[in-house]
Tab-separated table of C-alpha atoms in Angstrom:
chain	number	residue	atom	x	y	z
L	1130	LYS	CA	-13.692	14.004	-2.404
L	1131	GLN	CA	-12.675	12.578	-4.939
L	1132	TRP	CA	-8.915	13.413	-3.878
L	1133	TYR	CA	-9.791	12.022	-0.458
L	1134	GLN	CA	-11.066	8.515	-1.568
L	1135	ARG	CA	-8.102	8.483	-4.303
L	1136	ARG	CA	-5.565	9.351	-1.134
L	1137	VAL	CA	-7.536	6.811	1.096
L	1138	ALA	CA	-6.948	3.919	-1.865
L	1139	ILE	CA	-3.583	4.958	-2.732
L	1140	THR	CA	-2.464	4.696	0.774
L	1141	ALA	CA	-4.435	1.773	2.058
L	1142	GLY	CA	-2.047	0.042	-1.198
L	1143	GLU	CA	0.938	1.629	0.568
L	1144	LEU	CA	0.106	-0.023	4.024
L	1145	GLU	CA	-0.472	-2.993	2.354
L	1146	ASP	CA	2.765	-2.983	0.248
L	1147	TYR	CA	5.220	-1.729	3.046
L	1148	SER	CA	2.994	-4.178	5.323
L	1149	THR	CA	4.709	-6.869	2.618
L	1150	ASN	CA	8.038	-5.190	3.073
L	1151	VAL	CA	8.926	-5.130	6.278
L	1152	ASN	CA	7.602	-9.481	6.627
L	1153	SER	CA	9.651	-10.457	4.041
L	1154	VAL	CA	12.555	-8.453	6.019
L	1155	LEU	CA	11.565	-9.291	9.614
L	1156	ILE	CA	11.562	-12.600	8.988
L	1157	PRO	CA	14.351	-14.266	7.484
L	1158	MET	CA	16.106	-11.289	10.833
L	1159	MET	CA	14.402	-13.242	13.154
L	1160	VAL	CA	14.929	-16.605	11.983
L	1161	ILE	CA	18.959	-15.019	11.181
L	1162	GLY	CA	18.614	-13.982	14.978
L	1163	GLY	CA	17.206	-17.335	16.236
L	1164	VAL	CA	19.773	-19.327	14.844
L	1165	LEU	CA	23.064	-17.356	15.704
L	1166	PHE	CA	21.333	-17.438	19.433
L	1167	LEU	CA	22.024	-20.697	19.694
L	1168	VAL	CA	25.005	-20.613	17.715
L	1169	GLY	CA	26.014	-18.304	20.733
L	1170	VAL	CA	24.367	-20.343	23.606
L	1171	ALA	CA	26.087	-24.103	21.690
L	1172	GLY	CA	29.947	-21.647	22.019
L	1173	CYS	CA	28.725	-20.512	26.124
L	1174	PHE	CA	28.036	-24.170	26.684
L	1175	GLY	CA	31.111	-25.749	24.880
L	1176	ALA	CA	33.193	-23.189	26.440
L	1177	VAL	CA	32.085	-23.719	29.950
L	1178	THR	CA	31.277	-27.757	29.711
L	1179	GLY	CA	34.954	-28.360	28.127
L	1180	LYS	CA	33.577	-29.771	25.205
L	1181	SER	CA	35.227	-28.678	22.427
L	1182	GLY	CA	32.756	-29.732	19.343
L	1183	LEU	CA	30.004	-26.557	20.433
L	1184	LEU	CA	33.267	-25.395	21.064
L	1185	ASN	CA	34.184	-25.993	16.686
L	1186	ILE	CA	30.816	-25.573	15.919
L	1187	TYR	CA	29.896	-21.462	16.949
L	1188	PHE	CA	34.184	-21.270	16.088
L	1189	ILE	CA	32.518	-22.412	12.341
L	1190	VAL	CA	29.712	-20.707	12.538
L	1191	VAL	CA	30.878	-17.137	13.288
L	1192	LEU	CA	33.539	-17.221	10.587
L	1193	VAL	CA	31.752	-18.311	8.617
L	1194	VAL	CA	29.390	-14.782	9.187
L	1195	LEU	CA	32.500	-13.115	9.101
L	1196	VAL	CA	33.646	-13.461	5.681
L	1197	LEU	CA	30.014	-13.117	4.214
L	1198	GLU	CA	30.427	-9.371	6.251
L	1199	ILE	CA	33.560	-8.837	4.933
L	1200	ILE	CA	31.476	-9.753	0.645
L	1201	VAL	CA	28.379	-7.419	1.716
L	1202	VAL	CA	30.732	-4.615	2.644
L	1203	ILE	CA	33.160	-5.231	-0.344
L	1204	LEU	CA	29.589	-5.287	-2.405
L	1205	ALA	CA	28.402	-3.004	-0.292
L	1206	ILE	CA	31.477	-0.458	-1.298
L	1207	VAL	CA	31.658	-1.668	-5.649
L	1208	LYS	CA	27.744	-1.427	-6.030
L	1209	LYS	CA	27.223	2.098	-4.408
L	1210	GLN	CA	27.880	3.986	-7.261
L	1211	ALA	CA	25.581	1.922	-9.642
L	1212	PHE	CA	22.553	1.983	-6.453
L	1213	ILE	CA	22.580	5.528	-7.198
L	1214	ASP	CA	22.475	5.568	-10.651
L	1215	ALA	CA	19.755	3.624	-10.550
L	1216	THR	CA	18.057	5.448	-8.238
L	1217	GLU	CA	18.349	8.913	-9.992
L	1218	GLU	CA	17.409	6.931	-13.452
L	1219	ALA	CA	14.121	5.960	-11.534
L	1220	ALA	CA	13.946	9.521	-10.192
L	1221	GLY	CA	15.012	11.261	-13.364
L	1222	THR	CA	12.194	10.009	-15.478
L	1223	LEU	CA	9.767	10.563	-12.708
L	1224	PHE	CA	11.010	14.291	-11.847
L	1225	LYS	CA	10.796	14.802	-15.435
L	1226	THR	CA	7.342	13.749	-16.855
L	1227	TYR	CA	5.955	15.189	-13.902
L	1228	LYS	CA	7.986	18.857	-15.075
L	1229	ASP	CA	6.666	17.643	-18.384
L	1230	GLN	CA	2.995	17.733	-18.157
L	1231	PHE	CA	3.035	20.610	-15.262
L	1232	VAL	CA	5.333	23.460	-15.906
L	1233	ASP	CA	5.596	22.794	-19.928
L	1234	ASP	CA	1.815	21.719	-20.052
L	1235	ASN	CA	2.893	18.520	-22.613
L	1236	GLN	CA	0.117	16.986	-22.685
L	1237	SER	CA	0.660	13.556	-24.778
L	1238	VAL	CA	2.274	12.232	-20.815
L	1239	GLU	CA	0.100	11.883	-18.443
L	1240	LEU	CA	1.273	10.143	-14.562
L	1241	THR	CA	-0.626	8.964	-12.238
L	1242	ASP	CA	-2.210	9.931	-8.415
L	1243	THR	CA	0.439	7.543	-7.296
L	1244	GLU	CA	3.470	8.656	-9.199
L	1245	ILE	CA	2.172	12.349	-8.629
L	1246	LEU	CA	2.665	11.436	-4.894
L	1247	ALA	CA	5.520	10.127	-5.072
L	1248	VAL	CA	7.203	13.128	-6.187
L	1249	ASN	CA	6.144	15.241	-3.328
L	1250	SER	CA	6.651	12.356	-0.898
L	1251	ALA	CA	10.271	12.085	-1.912
L	1252	GLN	CA	10.621	15.356	-1.963
L	1253	PHE	CA	9.097	16.133	1.910
L	1254	ILE	CA	10.187	13.676	3.064
L	1255	PHE	CA	14.254	13.914	2.012
L	1256	GLN	CA	14.002	18.290	2.584
L	1257	CYS	CA	14.931	18.854	-1.456
L	1258	CYS	CA	13.268	20.129	-4.496
L	1259	GLY	CA	13.545	19.903	-7.835
L	1260	LEU	CA	15.992	16.993	-9.606
L	1261	THR	CA	19.124	19.393	-9.468
L	1262	GLU	CA	19.403	22.963	-9.009
L	1263	GLY	CA	16.599	22.689	-6.279
L	1264	PRO	CA	13.407	24.929	-7.344
L	1265	SER	CA	14.867	26.383	-10.450
L	1266	TYR	CA	14.532	23.264	-11.963
L	1267	TRP	CA	10.705	23.776	-11.682
L	1268	LYS	CA	10.687	27.192	-12.654
L	1269	THR	CA	10.308	28.701	-15.636
L	1270	GLU	CA	10.156	32.390	-16.673
L	1271	SER	CA	6.361	32.514	-17.368
L	1272	GLN	CA	5.977	30.620	-13.549
L	1273	THR	CA	7.616	30.413	-10.777
L	1274	ASP	CA	5.997	27.749	-8.441
L	1275	VAL	CA	7.305	23.903	-7.700
L	1276	PRO	CA	5.554	20.936	-6.299
L	1277	PRO	CA	3.261	21.278	-2.766
L	1278	GLY	CA	6.746	18.998	-1.095
L	1279	CYS	CA	8.866	21.697	-1.919
L	1280	CYS	CA	7.890	23.656	0.639
L	1281	SER	CA	8.628	22.136	4.338
L	1282	ASP	CA	4.733	23.655	5.574
L	1283	TRP	CA	3.009	20.893	3.306
L	1284	ASN	CA	0.921	18.643	5.114
L	1285	GLY	CA	1.638	16.023	3.124
L	1286	GLU	CA	-2.165	15.641	2.017
L	1287	LYS	CA	-3.322	18.802	-0.768
L	1288	ILE	CA	-2.385	19.160	-4.200
L	1289	PRO	CA	-3.748	21.269	-6.043
L	1290	ASP	CA	-5.174	20.709	-9.760
L	1291	SER	CA	-2.412	22.316	-11.352
L	1292	LYS	CA	-0.179	20.187	-8.901
L	1293	LEU	CA	2.278	23.256	-8.705
L	1294	GLU	CA	1.438	25.744	-5.652
L	1295	SER	CA	3.806	29.589	-4.990
L	1296	CYS	CA	5.722	28.924	-1.932
L	1297	VAL	CA	7.586	31.829	0.745
L	1298	GLU	CA	11.016	31.239	-0.869
L	1299	THR	CA	12.084	30.987	2.981
L	1300	LYS	CA	9.571	28.012	3.559
L	1301	MET	CA	11.118	25.692	0.432
L	1302	TYR	CA	13.840	23.322	-0.585
L	1303	GLN	CA	16.902	24.827	-1.580
L	1304	THR	CA	18.330	21.137	-2.271
L	1305	GLY	CA	18.111	19.670	-5.409
L	1306	CYS	CA	17.289	16.061	-4.737
L	1307	THR	CA	20.142	14.013	-6.084
L	1308	GLU	CA	22.489	16.559	-4.859
L	1309	LYS	CA	20.107	15.432	-1.580
L	1310	VAL	CA	20.613	11.691	-2.368
L	1311	LYS	CA	24.416	11.932	-2.392
L	1312	ASP	CA	24.914	12.945	0.648
L	1313	LEU	CA	22.774	11.504	2.173
L	1314	ALA	CA	23.892	7.891	0.573
L	1315	ASP	CA	27.155	8.725	1.914
L	1316	GLN	CA	26.713	9.636	5.334
L	1317	PHE	CA	24.620	6.434	5.573
L	1318	GLY	CA	27.240	4.163	4.514
L	1319	VAL	CA	29.519	6.015	6.655
L	1320	THR	CA	26.871	4.885	9.753
L	1321	THR	CA	26.652	1.568	8.656
L	1322	LEU	CA	30.697	0.427	8.022
L	1323	ILE	CA	31.024	1.693	11.851
L	1324	ILE	CA	28.798	-0.642	12.992
L	1325	VAL	CA	29.968	-3.124	10.681
L	1326	ALA	CA	33.284	-2.220	11.807
L	1327	SER	CA	32.036	-2.435	15.402
L	1328	VAL	CA	30.709	-6.121	14.743
L	1329	MET	CA	33.330	-7.759	12.966
L	1330	ALA	CA	36.000	-6.553	15.745
L	1331	PHE	CA	33.303	-7.903	18.349
L	1332	GLU	CA	33.468	-11.470	16.360
L	1333	ILE	CA	37.521	-11.491	16.133
L	1334	LEU	CA	38.134	-11.566	19.819
L	1335	CYS	CA	34.968	-13.908	20.241
L	1336	LEU	CA	36.578	-16.700	17.875
L	1337	ILE	CA	40.019	-15.932	19.762
L	1338	ALA	CA	38.088	-16.810	23.206
L	1339	ALA	CA	37.037	-19.885	21.328
L	1340	CYS	CA	40.872	-20.200	20.555
L	1341	CYS	CA	42.072	-19.474	22.971
L	1342	SER	CA	38.998	-22.068	25.474
L	1343	LYS	CA	39.981	-24.613	23.161
L	1344	LYS	CA	44.457	-24.572	23.670
L	1345	ASN	CA	43.103	-24.300	27.395
L	1346	ASP	CA	41.511	-27.661	26.942
L	1347	HIS	CA	44.359	-29.337	25.817
L	1348	ILE	CA	46.854	-28.322	28.010
L	1349	ALA	CA	44.896	-29.645	30.686
C-alpha cells in the first residue's frame, strides 16, 4: 500500500510536469503556426491581386524562416555530441548511484523513489539494460539479478524492495543504454534532417514562385 501511494504521488507529479512542459511547447508552436498561416494567406492574396507589397512581406518572412532553419540545422549538427555527452553524464551518475546502493550495498548513498523509478523506466522505455555492456553492468560474481526495468515483461509499476530481480535471459534487454541512446540519436537525426530538408526545399520553391510572380507583375 505504501509503495502504491508513493507511485500515485510520483505519477501525479509527473503528469503535472508533463502538462507544464507540453503547454510551454504547444503555445509557442500555435502562435508561430498562426503567424505563418497569416503570412501564407497574405502571399496568396498578393499573388492573386498582384500587390507587390504583400509579396514582399511573404518573401521576407519565408526567407527569414529559411535562414533560421539553416542555423538550427547547423547548431543541431554541432551540438549533437554535446547533447549525447550531457545525457550520458546525467544518466551515468544516476545509474552508478543505483548500482552502488543496491548491487554493491553502499549505504552511504541513497536514491529517491522518483530516481529509482527513472532508472527502471528509462531502461524499459529505451529497451536497454545497464549503462554500458548490457546486463553484465549490474551483475557480479555473487549476484545475477538486474533492475526490473531490464525485463521486457515488467509491468512498469512493481519494484521489489531489493530493487533487483531475476529475469529470464530471453526477456532481458541485452544492449546498454549508452549504445541505445546513441543509435536512437543517429536515427532521429537522419529522420529530422530529411524532414527539414524537404521543408526547406518547399520554402525555396515558394521564394522562387514569389519572385516569378513579382517579375510577371512588373512585365504586365
